[in-house]
Amino acid sequence: MLLRQNFLYRYWRYRYQLRFPHRTRLPATQLKIVYNERIIFMFKILIIVSLLLTLITFFFPKYKRLYWVNFLPWLVVVFVIIHLIFWKYQWQMIPVYALTSIIFIISLTKFKKTISNEPESHKGKFFKYISIILGLLLLIVASAVLYLFPIVNLPKPTGPYVVGTTLMSFNDTKRPEILTDDPKDTREFMARIWYPADFVKGNSMFYKENVQQVGIIEPAGPPNFIFSHYNLIKTNSYLDTPISNQQLTYPVLVFSPGFLASYEDYQILIEELASHGYIVFAPNQPYESQSVIYPDSKIIPFSEEHFKKYKENQENLTPLWKEFWTTTDQEKRIEISKKILDSESFMDTVLRVRTADIQFMVDEMEKMNSGNINNIFSNKLDLSRLGILGHSMGGAVAGQVCSVDSRFKACVNLDGFQWGDVVKNVIKQPFMIMQSENFAGVNDFILNQFKNKFYLVTIKDSKHMNFDDNQIIMPSTKLIGMTGKIDAKEMLQITNNLITSFFDKYISDKNITFPNENAINYPEVEIKDFNLSKI
């Protein structure tokens, strides 16, 4: 009741109703997420400011200090304890914990001297000023860590639907698992499905709820503790909530993540699509992606042997890639791209395993839709409106799937070098390639394979990793050069706008202009429209 009477509640309710006028009331859980995120942020600012004030007071002689100032370190300790109680331990707060402890210990000794009226020696003054300077440096480090590794909730999707999500396991008993040594293994994988829902009570999912249990791929990047706060980030998806009844059926999309990545790394984009009325199936590939956890708590870890083969393959291709990037001649680049394609076997294997996964999953969707498999999507999947998209290796998989499976009506490849058979096949579906500036040109060798609407989108000042969630939830990616100069929120608006409107046009058959003015007006966006359907 106190929350509902609060001015902030009334303000966010007003904002929410302006944005979603057809929803009768503001979900209290959504309000609490927004409300708590700001409280956490302000509380961290309060701790940092309190530490700064405490350090500043140390510069003044004790006879010039107000008596109550001596209790500032105690106040900081209280603030830190409150933070630990309400928001748990966070590794980003380690410098704050350390500085608070040091200041508290020093203040205890100074407090004793203040009571005893002991004079301060020259040695003591020197030690004091060195300690204050070091303390200020540590405070700068603490502030930088909190800024670079924040706990931020995912941005709200812009569509009219609440987003539901559920997990499903798929087991193709007729297909052997080629990534294990056991000849009896059959191909099994998990998928998370996001879908349009109506409002229900409950709490939205955390970003990576099992991050502590399964971790992140350490051979591919930083140690696991860097990502341990991901299970504190709130998404906008509600687990197992009923699917919306506003429409009889909904168009279906399949999302394929990058190699070494997971569907969990692209939740902002997927939530956006689901909020606009798409049911999005996103499979996780065991052994080549982050550890996969099944409903029965079985964990399939990332295969380091698989990663080793990947690294060996990358090393073998390095000379060709160097040759590609050092030439500006397009014909020569196309020739090099084809050499890369012909000399590659590892990525080709990965691509074909994923393609078979997706085709099997669509077969299962048909059974789910008919009611042969008990599920919440019975008679809700409009498989006549089926599209696919993916990033990096997942983008290549999307292109490959469209080239071999006519059930898919449109495709988006996000910055993926097009492995597979696209170079030999004719793509009849509407197709969009979105490429970062540093990957521009890698797919020029397939530009003649499209016989329908085809768009080539280049986003200036972007990099390969600008297409996943880390640009938003991990600002440090820009600092270390993983993402480009483009503003992360602007990049998000560009990709969400183009991808959603592309599928609205070619999957949902909406009478809209693509690309729309909002996308064209971004100075970073260059769109080439190959109007092949009129040739």
Coordinates of C-alpha atoms in Angstrom, one line a residue:
M1 CA 0.0 0.0 0.0
L2 CA 2.8 2.4 0.8
L3 CA 4.3 1.7 -2.6
R4 CA 1.0 2.5 -4.4
Q5 CA 0.7 5.8 -2.4
N6 CA 4.1 6.8 -3.4
F7 CA 4.6 9.6 -5.9
L8 CA 7.0 7.4 -7.9
Y9 CA 4.4 4.8 -8.3
R10 CA 1.9 7.3 -9.6
Y11 CA 4.5 8.7 -12.0
W12 CA 5.4 5.3 -13.5
R13 CA 1.8 4.2 -13.7
Y14 CA 1.1 7.3 -15.8
R15 CA 4.1 6.6 -18.0
Y16 CA 3.0 3.0 -18.4
Q17 CA -0.6 3.8 -19.4
L18 CA 0.6 6.3 -22.0
R19 CA 2.7 3.6 -23.5
F20 CA 0.3 0.7 -23.2
P21 CA -3.2 2.2 -23.1
H22 CA -4.9 -1.1 -23.8
R23 CA -3.6 -2.6 -20.5
T24 CA -5.9 -1.8 -17.7
R25 CA -3.4 -1.6 -14.9
L26 CA 0.3 -1.5 -14.2
P27 CA 1.8 -4.8 -13.1
A28 CA 3.0 -4.2 -9.6
T29 CA 6.1 -6.5 -10.2
Q30 CA 7.1 -4.3 -13.2
L31 CA 6.8 -1.2 -11.1
K32 CA 8.9 -2.8 -8.3
I33 CA 11.6 -3.6 -10.7
V34 CA 11.9 0.0 -11.9
Y35 CA 11.5 1.3 -8.4
N36 CA 14.1 -1.1 -6.9
E37 CA 16.6 -0.5 -9.7
R38 CA 16.6 3.2 -8.8
I39 CA 16.9 2.6 -5.1
I40 CA 19.9 0.3 -5.6
F41 CA 21.5 2.9 -7.8
M42 CA 20.9 5.7 -5.4
F43 CA 22.0 3.6 -2.4
K44 CA 25.4 2.8 -4.1
I45 CA 25.8 6.6 -4.9
L46 CA 25.1 7.2 -1.2
I47 CA 27.8 4.8 -0.1
I48 CA 30.3 6.3 -2.6
V49 CA 29.5 9.9 -1.4
S50 CA 29.8 8.9 2.2
L51 CA 33.2 7.3 1.6
L52 CA 34.3 10.4 -0.2
L53 CA 33.2 12.7 2.6
T54 CA 34.9 10.5 5.2
L55 CA 38.2 10.7 3.3
I56 CA 37.9 14.5 2.9
T57 CA 37.4 14.9 6.6
F58 CA 40.7 13.1 7.3
F59 CA 42.5 16.1 5.7
F60 CA 41.3 18.4 8.5
P61 CA 43.1 18.6 11.9
K62 CA 41.0 17.0 14.6
Y63 CA 40.5 20.4 16.4
K64 CA 38.8 21.8 13.2
R65 CA 36.5 18.8 12.9
L66 CA 33.0 18.6 14.3
Y67 CA 32.6 15.8 16.8
W68 CA 29.9 14.0 14.9
V69 CA 32.2 13.7 11.8
N70 CA 34.1 11.0 13.7
F71 CA 31.1 8.7 13.3
L72 CA 31.0 9.0 9.5
P73 CA 32.9 5.7 9.0
W74 CA 30.4 3.9 11.3
L75 CA 27.6 5.3 9.1
V76 CA 29.3 3.9 6.0
V77 CA 29.6 0.5 7.6
V78 CA 25.9 0.6 8.4
F79 CA 25.1 1.5 4.7
V80 CA 27.3 -1.4 3.5
I81 CA 25.6 -3.9 5.9
I82 CA 22.1 -2.7 4.7
H83 CA 23.3 -3.3 1.1
L84 CA 24.5 -6.8 1.9
I85 CA 21.2 -7.7 3.6
F86 CA 18.9 -6.4 0.9
W87 CA 20.9 -6.9 -2.3
K88 CA 23.3 -9.7 -1.4
Y89 CA 27.1 -9.9 -2.0
Q90 CA 28.2 -8.5 -5.4
W91 CA 31.8 -8.8 -6.6
Q92 CA 31.6 -5.3 -8.0
M93 CA 31.4 -4.0 -4.4
I94 CA 34.7 -5.6 -3.3
P95 CA 36.7 -2.4 -3.6
V96 CA 33.9 -0.7 -1.6
Y97 CA 34.0 -3.4 1.0
A98 CA 37.8 -3.1 1.2
L99 CA 37.9 0.7 1.5
T100 CA 35.1 0.7 4.1
S101 CA 37.0 -1.8 6.2
I102 CA 40.3 0.1 6.0
I103 CA 38.6 3.4 6.8
F104 CA 36.8 1.9 9.7
I105 CA 40.0 0.4 11.2
I106 CA 41.9 3.7 10.7
S107 CA 39.0 5.7 12.2
L108 CA 39.0 3.5 15.3
T109 CA 42.7 4.3 16.0
K110 CA 42.1 8.0 15.3
F111 CA 39.0 8.0 17.5
K112 CA 41.1 6.7 20.4
K113 CA 43.7 9.5 19.9
T114 CA 40.9 12.1 19.7
I115 CA 39.6 10.9 23.1
S116 CA 43.1 10.8 24.7
N117 CA 44.1 14.1 23.1
E118 CA 47.4 12.6 21.8
P119 CA 49.3 15.1 19.5
E120 CA 49.8 13.9 15.9
S121 CA 53.5 13.3 15.0
H122 CA 55.1 14.3 11.7
K123 CA 55.4 10.6 10.8
G124 CA 51.7 10.2 11.6
K125 CA 50.8 13.1 9.4
F126 CA 52.8 11.7 6.5
F127 CA 51.1 8.3 6.9
K128 CA 47.7 10.0 7.1
Y129 CA 48.1 11.9 3.8
I130 CA 49.5 8.9 2.0
S131 CA 46.6 6.8 3.3
I132 CA 44.0 9.5 2.2
I133 CA 45.5 9.6 -1.3
L134 CA 45.5 5.8 -1.6
G135 CA 42.0 5.8 -0.3
L136 CA 40.9 8.3 -2.9
L137 CA 42.5 6.2 -5.7
L138 CA 40.7 3.1 -4.4
L139 CA 37.5 5.1 -4.3
I140 CA 38.0 6.0 -8.0
V141 CA 38.6 2.3 -8.8
A142 CA 35.5 1.3 -6.8
S143 CA 33.4 3.9 -8.7
A144 CA 34.8 2.7 -12.1
V145 CA 34.0 -1.0 -11.3
L146 CA 30.4 -0.1 -10.4
Y147 CA 30.1 1.9 -13.6
L148 CA 31.6 -0.7 -15.9
F149 CA 29.9 -3.7 -14.4
P150 CA 26.4 -2.4 -13.4
I151 CA 23.4 -4.4 -12.4
V152 CA 20.8 -3.0 -14.8
N153 CA 17.5 -4.6 -15.7
L154 CA 16.8 -5.2 -19.4
P155 CA 15.1 -2.4 -21.2
K156 CA 11.4 -2.7 -21.6
P157 CA 10.2 -4.0 -25.0
T158 CA 8.1 -1.6 -27.1
G159 CA 5.4 -4.0 -28.3
P160 CA 1.8 -4.2 -26.9
Y161 CA 2.2 -7.7 -25.4
V162 CA 3.6 -8.9 -22.0
V163 CA 6.3 -11.5 -22.7
G164 CA 5.9 -15.1 -21.5
T165 CA 8.7 -17.7 -21.6
T166 CA 9.0 -21.5 -21.2
L167 CA 11.6 -24.2 -21.6
M168 CA 11.4 -27.3 -23.8
S169 CA 13.6 -30.3 -24.4
F170 CA 14.0 -31.9 -27.8
N171 CA 15.4 -35.4 -28.5
D172 CA 15.9 -36.6 -32.0
T173 CA 16.2 -40.3 -31.3
K174 CA 16.8 -41.1 -34.9
R175 CA 19.9 -39.0 -35.1
P176 CA 23.2 -40.0 -33.4
E177 CA 25.1 -37.3 -31.4
I178 CA 28.4 -36.8 -33.3
L179 CA 29.9 -34.5 -30.7
T180 CA 30.4 -37.3 -28.1
D181 CA 32.3 -40.5 -28.1
D182 CA 29.3 -42.6 -27.0
P183 CA 27.8 -44.4 -30.1
K184 CA 24.5 -44.8 -28.3
D185 CA 24.0 -41.0 -27.7
T186 CA 21.2 -39.4 -29.7
R187 CA 20.9 -35.7 -30.4
E188 CA 19.2 -33.8 -27.6
F189 CA 19.0 -30.1 -27.0
M190 CA 17.1 -27.5 -25.0
A191 CA 15.2 -24.5 -26.4
R192 CA 13.7 -21.5 -24.6
I193 CA 10.5 -20.1 -26.2
W194 CA 9.4 -16.5 -25.8
Y195 CA 5.8 -15.7 -26.7
P196 CA 3.1 -12.9 -26.4
A197 CA 1.1 -13.1 -23.2
D198 CA -1.5 -11.2 -21.3
F199 CA -0.8 -9.7 -17.9
V200 CA -0.7 -12.1 -15.0
K201 CA 0.7 -11.8 -11.5
G202 CA 4.1 -13.0 -10.7
N203 CA 7.8 -12.1 -11.0
S204 CA 9.7 -11.8 -14.2
M205 CA 12.7 -14.1 -14.8
F206 CA 16.3 -13.3 -13.9
Y207 CA 18.7 -12.9 -16.8
K208 CA 20.8 -16.0 -16.2
E209 CA 19.3 -17.8 -13.3
N210 CA 21.8 -20.7 -13.5
V211 CA 24.9 -18.7 -14.0
Q212 CA 26.4 -19.8 -10.7
Q213 CA 25.6 -23.4 -11.4
V214 CA 26.8 -23.8 -15.0
G215 CA 29.0 -20.7 -15.4
I216 CA 30.2 -19.1 -18.6
I217 CA 32.7 -20.4 -21.1
E218 CA 36.1 -19.6 -19.4
P219 CA 38.3 -20.7 -22.4
A220 CA 36.6 -18.1 -24.5
G221 CA 36.9 -15.1 -22.2
P222 CA 37.1 -13.7 -18.7
P223 CA 36.7 -15.8 -15.6
N224 CA 33.2 -16.8 -14.4
F225 CA 33.0 -14.4 -11.5
I226 CA 32.9 -11.4 -13.9
F227 CA 29.4 -12.6 -14.9
S228 CA 28.2 -13.8 -11.5
H229 CA 25.9 -10.8 -11.1
Y230 CA 23.9 -11.8 -14.2
N231 CA 21.5 -13.8 -12.0
L232 CA 20.6 -10.5 -10.3
I233 CA 19.5 -8.8 -13.6
K234 CA 15.8 -8.8 -14.2
T235 CA 14.3 -9.6 -17.6
N236 CA 10.8 -8.7 -18.8
S237 CA 9.8 -12.4 -19.3
Y238 CA 7.3 -14.3 -17.1
L239 CA 7.9 -18.0 -16.8
D240 CA 5.1 -20.3 -17.9
T241 CA 2.4 -17.6 -18.0
P242 CA -0.5 -18.4 -20.4
I243 CA -0.2 -17.4 -24.0
S244 CA -2.2 -14.4 -25.1
N245 CA -5.7 -15.0 -26.5
Q246 CA -5.8 -11.7 -28.4
Q247 CA -5.1 -13.6 -31.6
L248 CA -6.1 -17.1 -32.6
T249 CA -2.6 -17.9 -33.9
Y250 CA 0.8 -16.2 -33.9
P251 CA 3.7 -16.1 -36.4
V252 CA 6.7 -18.1 -35.4
L253 CA 10.4 -17.2 -35.5
V254 CA 13.5 -19.3 -34.8
F255 CA 16.6 -17.6 -33.3
S256 CA 20.1 -19.2 -33.6
P257 CA 22.8 -17.8 -31.3
G258 CA 26.5 -17.3 -32.1
F259 CA 29.1 -20.0 -31.7
L260 CA 30.2 -20.2 -28.0
A261 CA 27.1 -18.1 -27.1
S262 CA 23.7 -18.9 -25.8
Y263 CA 20.1 -17.8 -26.5
E264 CA 20.4 -16.0 -23.1
D265 CA 22.8 -13.5 -24.6
Y266 CA 20.1 -12.1 -27.0
Q267 CA 17.1 -11.7 -24.7
I268 CA 16.6 -8.0 -25.4
L269 CA 16.0 -8.6 -29.1
I270 CA 14.0 -11.7 -28.5
E271 CA 11.7 -10.0 -25.9
E272 CA 11.2 -7.2 -28.4
L273 CA 10.0 -9.6 -31.0
A274 CA 7.7 -11.5 -28.6
S275 CA 6.2 -8.2 -27.4
H276 CA 5.2 -7.6 -31.0
G277 CA 3.3 -10.8 -31.3
Y278 CA 5.9 -13.4 -32.4
I279 CA 6.5 -16.8 -30.8
V280 CA 10.3 -17.2 -30.8
F281 CA 12.0 -20.6 -30.4
A282 CA 15.7 -20.4 -29.5
P283 CA 17.6 -23.7 -29.3
N284 CA 20.8 -24.0 -27.3
Q285 CA 23.4 -26.2 -28.9
P286 CA 25.0 -28.6 -26.3
Y287 CA 28.8 -29.0 -26.3
E288 CA 29.5 -25.9 -28.5
S289 CA 27.6 -23.3 -26.4
Q290 CA 27.6 -22.4 -22.8
S291 CA 26.8 -25.3 -20.4
V292 CA 23.2 -26.5 -21.0
I293 CA 21.0 -27.4 -18.0
Y294 CA 18.0 -29.6 -18.5
P295 CA 14.8 -29.7 -16.5
D296 CA 15.9 -32.9 -14.7
S297 CA 19.0 -30.9 -13.5
K298 CA 21.3 -32.7 -15.9
I299 CA 24.1 -30.4 -17.1
I300 CA 25.9 -30.8 -20.4
P301 CA 29.1 -28.8 -20.1
F302 CA 30.8 -26.9 -22.8
S303 CA 33.3 -29.2 -24.6
E304 CA 36.9 -28.0 -24.3
E305 CA 37.9 -30.5 -27.0
H306 CA 35.3 -28.9 -29.3
F307 CA 36.7 -25.4 -28.4
K308 CA 40.3 -26.7 -29.1
K309 CA 39.2 -27.8 -32.6
Y310 CA 37.6 -24.4 -33.2
K311 CA 40.9 -22.6 -32.2
E312 CA 43.0 -24.8 -34.4
N313 CA 40.6 -24.1 -37.3
Q314 CA 40.7 -20.3 -36.7
E315 CA 44.5 -20.5 -36.7
N316 CA 44.5 -22.3 -40.0
L317 CA 42.2 -19.6 -41.5
T318 CA 44.1 -16.6 -40.1
P319 CA 46.4 -16.2 -43.2
L320 CA 43.4 -16.1 -45.5
W321 CA 41.5 -13.7 -43.3
K322 CA 44.6 -11.4 -43.1
E323 CA 44.7 -11.5 -46.9
F324 CA 41.0 -10.6 -47.1
W325 CA 41.3 -7.6 -44.8
T326 CA 44.4 -6.2 -46.4
T327 CA 42.9 -6.0 -49.9
T328 CA 40.3 -3.6 -51.1
D329 CA 39.7 -5.3 -54.5
Q330 CA 36.2 -6.7 -54.3
E331 CA 36.8 -9.5 -56.9
K332 CA 39.9 -10.7 -54.9
R333 CA 37.9 -10.5 -51.7
I334 CA 35.2 -12.7 -53.2
E335 CA 37.8 -15.2 -54.3
I336 CA 39.4 -15.3 -50.8
S337 CA 35.9 -15.8 -49.2
K338 CA 35.3 -18.8 -51.4
K339 CA 38.7 -20.2 -50.4
I340 CA 37.8 -19.8 -46.7
L341 CA 34.6 -21.6 -47.4
D342 CA 36.2 -24.5 -49.3
S343 CA 39.0 -24.9 -46.7
E344 CA 36.7 -25.1 -43.7
S345 CA 35.3 -28.3 -42.3
F346 CA 34.8 -27.6 -38.6
M347 CA 32.4 -24.7 -38.9
D348 CA 30.6 -26.6 -41.7
T349 CA 30.0 -29.5 -39.3
V350 CA 28.7 -27.1 -36.7
L351 CA 26.4 -25.5 -39.2
R352 CA 24.9 -28.8 -40.4
V353 CA 24.3 -30.1 -36.9
R354 CA 22.4 -26.9 -36.0
T355 CA 20.5 -26.9 -39.3
A356 CA 19.3 -30.5 -38.6
D357 CA 18.4 -29.4 -35.0
I358 CA 16.2 -26.6 -36.3
Q359 CA 14.5 -28.7 -39.0
F360 CA 13.7 -31.3 -36.3
M361 CA 12.4 -28.7 -34.0
V362 CA 10.0 -27.4 -36.7
D363 CA 8.8 -31.0 -37.3
E364 CA 8.1 -31.1 -33.5
M365 CA 6.3 -27.8 -33.7
E366 CA 3.9 -29.3 -36.3
K367 CA 3.1 -32.1 -33.8
M368 CA 2.8 -29.6 -30.9
N369 CA 0.4 -27.5 -33.0
S370 CA -1.8 -30.4 -33.8
G371 CA -2.0 -31.5 -30.2
N372 CA 0.0 -34.7 -30.6
I373 CA 2.4 -33.3 -28.0
N374 CA 0.9 -31.8 -24.9
N375 CA 2.0 -28.1 -24.6
I376 CA 0.7 -24.5 -24.3
F377 CA 1.2 -23.8 -28.0
S378 CA -1.5 -26.2 -29.3
N379 CA -3.3 -24.6 -32.2
K380 CA -1.4 -21.3 -31.5
L381 CA 1.6 -21.7 -34.0
D382 CA 1.0 -20.3 -37.4
L383 CA 3.7 -22.2 -39.2
S384 CA 2.6 -20.8 -42.6
R385 CA 4.3 -17.6 -41.2
L386 CA 7.7 -19.0 -40.2
G387 CA 10.9 -17.0 -40.2
I388 CA 14.4 -17.4 -38.9
L389 CA 17.2 -15.1 -37.7
G390 CA 20.6 -15.6 -35.9
H391 CA 23.9 -13.9 -35.1
S392 CA 27.4 -14.8 -36.2
M393 CA 27.4 -18.6 -36.7
G394 CA 23.7 -18.5 -35.9
G395 CA 23.2 -16.0 -38.8
A396 CA 25.0 -18.5 -41.1
V397 CA 22.7 -21.2 -39.8
A398 CA 19.7 -19.0 -40.6
G399 CA 20.9 -18.6 -44.2
Q400 CA 21.6 -22.3 -44.6
V401 CA 18.1 -23.2 -43.2
C402 CA 16.4 -20.9 -45.7
S403 CA 18.4 -22.4 -48.5
V404 CA 17.3 -26.0 -47.8
D405 CA 13.9 -25.7 -46.1
S406 CA 11.1 -23.9 -47.9
R407 CA 8.9 -23.9 -44.8
F408 CA 10.8 -20.7 -43.8
K409 CA 9.4 -17.6 -45.4
A410 CA 12.0 -14.9 -44.5
C411 CA 15.5 -14.8 -43.0
V412 CA 17.9 -12.4 -41.2
N413 CA 21.6 -13.0 -40.9
L414 CA 23.2 -10.8 -38.2
D415 CA 26.9 -10.4 -39.1
G416 CA 27.5 -14.1 -39.8
F417 CA 30.0 -15.2 -42.5
Q418 CA 27.7 -17.4 -44.7
W419 CA 29.1 -20.9 -44.3
G420 CA 27.3 -23.8 -46.0
D421 CA 25.5 -24.1 -49.3
V422 CA 24.0 -20.7 -49.9
V423 CA 26.8 -19.9 -52.4
K424 CA 25.6 -22.8 -54.5
N425 CA 21.8 -22.4 -54.0
V426 CA 19.2 -19.9 -55.0
I427 CA 17.5 -18.2 -52.0
K428 CA 13.8 -17.5 -52.9
Q429 CA 12.8 -16.0 -49.5
P430 CA 13.1 -12.3 -48.6
F431 CA 16.5 -12.0 -46.9
M432 CA 18.3 -9.3 -44.9
I433 CA 21.9 -9.3 -43.9
M434 CA 22.8 -6.8 -41.2
Q435 CA 26.6 -6.3 -40.9
S436 CA 28.8 -4.4 -38.5
E437 CA 31.3 -1.9 -40.0
N438 CA 34.2 -4.2 -39.2
F439 CA 32.6 -7.2 -40.9
A440 CA 31.4 -5.3 -44.0
G441 CA 32.0 -7.1 -47.2
V442 CA 32.5 -10.6 -45.8
N443 CA 29.3 -11.9 -47.6
D444 CA 29.8 -10.1 -50.9
F445 CA 30.5 -13.6 -52.5
I446 CA 26.8 -14.6 -52.1
L447 CA 25.1 -11.4 -53.3
N448 CA 24.0 -13.0 -56.5
Q449 CA 22.2 -15.9 -54.8
F450 CA 19.0 -14.1 -53.9
K451 CA 16.0 -14.1 -56.2
N452 CA 13.5 -12.2 -54.0
K453 CA 13.7 -9.1 -51.8
F454 CA 17.2 -8.7 -50.5
Y455 CA 18.6 -6.0 -48.2
L456 CA 22.2 -5.4 -47.2
V457 CA 22.4 -3.2 -44.1
T458 CA 25.7 -1.8 -42.8
I459 CA 25.8 -0.1 -39.4
K460 CA 28.7 2.3 -39.1
D461 CA 30.9 2.5 -36.0
S462 CA 29.6 -0.9 -34.9
K463 CA 31.4 -4.2 -34.3
H464 CA 30.5 -7.9 -34.3
M465 CA 29.5 -8.0 -30.6
N466 CA 27.1 -5.0 -30.9
F467 CA 24.4 -7.4 -31.8
D468 CA 24.1 -9.1 -28.4
D469 CA 23.0 -7.9 -24.9
N470 CA 26.5 -7.2 -23.5
Q471 CA 26.6 -3.8 -25.1
I472 CA 23.8 -2.8 -22.7
I473 CA 24.4 -4.8 -19.6
M474 CA 28.2 -4.7 -19.7
P475 CA 29.5 -1.2 -20.7
S476 CA 33.1 -2.3 -20.3
T477 CA 32.8 -4.1 -23.7
K478 CA 33.2 -0.7 -25.4
L479 CA 36.2 0.1 -23.2
I480 CA 38.1 -3.1 -24.2
G481 CA 37.1 -2.7 -27.9
M482 CA 34.6 -5.6 -28.1
T483 CA 31.9 -3.2 -29.2
G484 CA 32.1 -0.2 -31.5
K485 CA 31.9 3.5 -31.0
I486 CA 28.2 3.6 -31.7
D487 CA 25.9 4.4 -28.7
A488 CA 24.6 1.1 -27.4
K489 CA 21.0 2.3 -27.0
E490 CA 21.0 3.7 -30.5
M491 CA 22.4 0.4 -31.9
L492 CA 19.6 -1.4 -30.0
Q493 CA 17.0 0.9 -31.5
I494 CA 18.3 0.3 -35.0
T495 CA 18.5 -3.5 -34.8
N496 CA 15.1 -3.8 -33.0
N497 CA 13.4 -1.5 -35.5
L498 CA 14.9 -3.1 -38.6
I499 CA 14.4 -6.7 -37.6
T500 CA 10.9 -6.2 -36.2
S501 CA 9.7 -4.2 -39.2
F502 CA 11.3 -6.7 -41.6
F503 CA 9.4 -9.6 -40.1
D504 CA 6.2 -7.5 -39.8
K505 CA 6.5 -6.9 -43.6
Y506 CA 7.5 -10.4 -44.8
I507 CA 6.2 -12.8 -42.1
S508 CA 3.1 -11.0 -40.7
D509 CA 2.2 -9.5 -44.1
K510 CA 1.5 -6.1 -42.6
N511 CA 0.9 -3.3 -45.0
I512 CA 4.0 -1.2 -44.0
T513 CA 7.0 0.4 -45.7
F514 CA 10.3 -1.3 -45.2
P515 CA 12.7 0.1 -44.4
N516 CA 10.8 2.7 -42.5
E517 CA 11.8 6.3 -42.0
N518 CA 12.9 5.8 -38.4
A519 CA 15.6 3.3 -39.6
I520 CA 16.6 5.4 -42.7
N521 CA 17.1 8.6 -40.6
Y522 CA 19.9 7.1 -38.5
P523 CA 23.2 8.5 -40.0
E524 CA 25.0 5.2 -39.1
V525 CA 22.6 3.1 -41.2
E526 CA 23.4 2.4 -44.8
I527 CA 20.7 0.2 -46.5
K528 CA 21.1 -1.3 -50.0
D529 CA 17.8 -2.5 -51.4
F530 CA 18.3 -5.2 -54.1
N531 CA 14.8 -5.3 -55.5
L532 CA 15.3 -8.7 -57.1
S533 CA 11.7 -9.6 -57.2
K534 CA 11.2 -7.2 -60.1
I535 CA 14.1 -8.4 -62.2

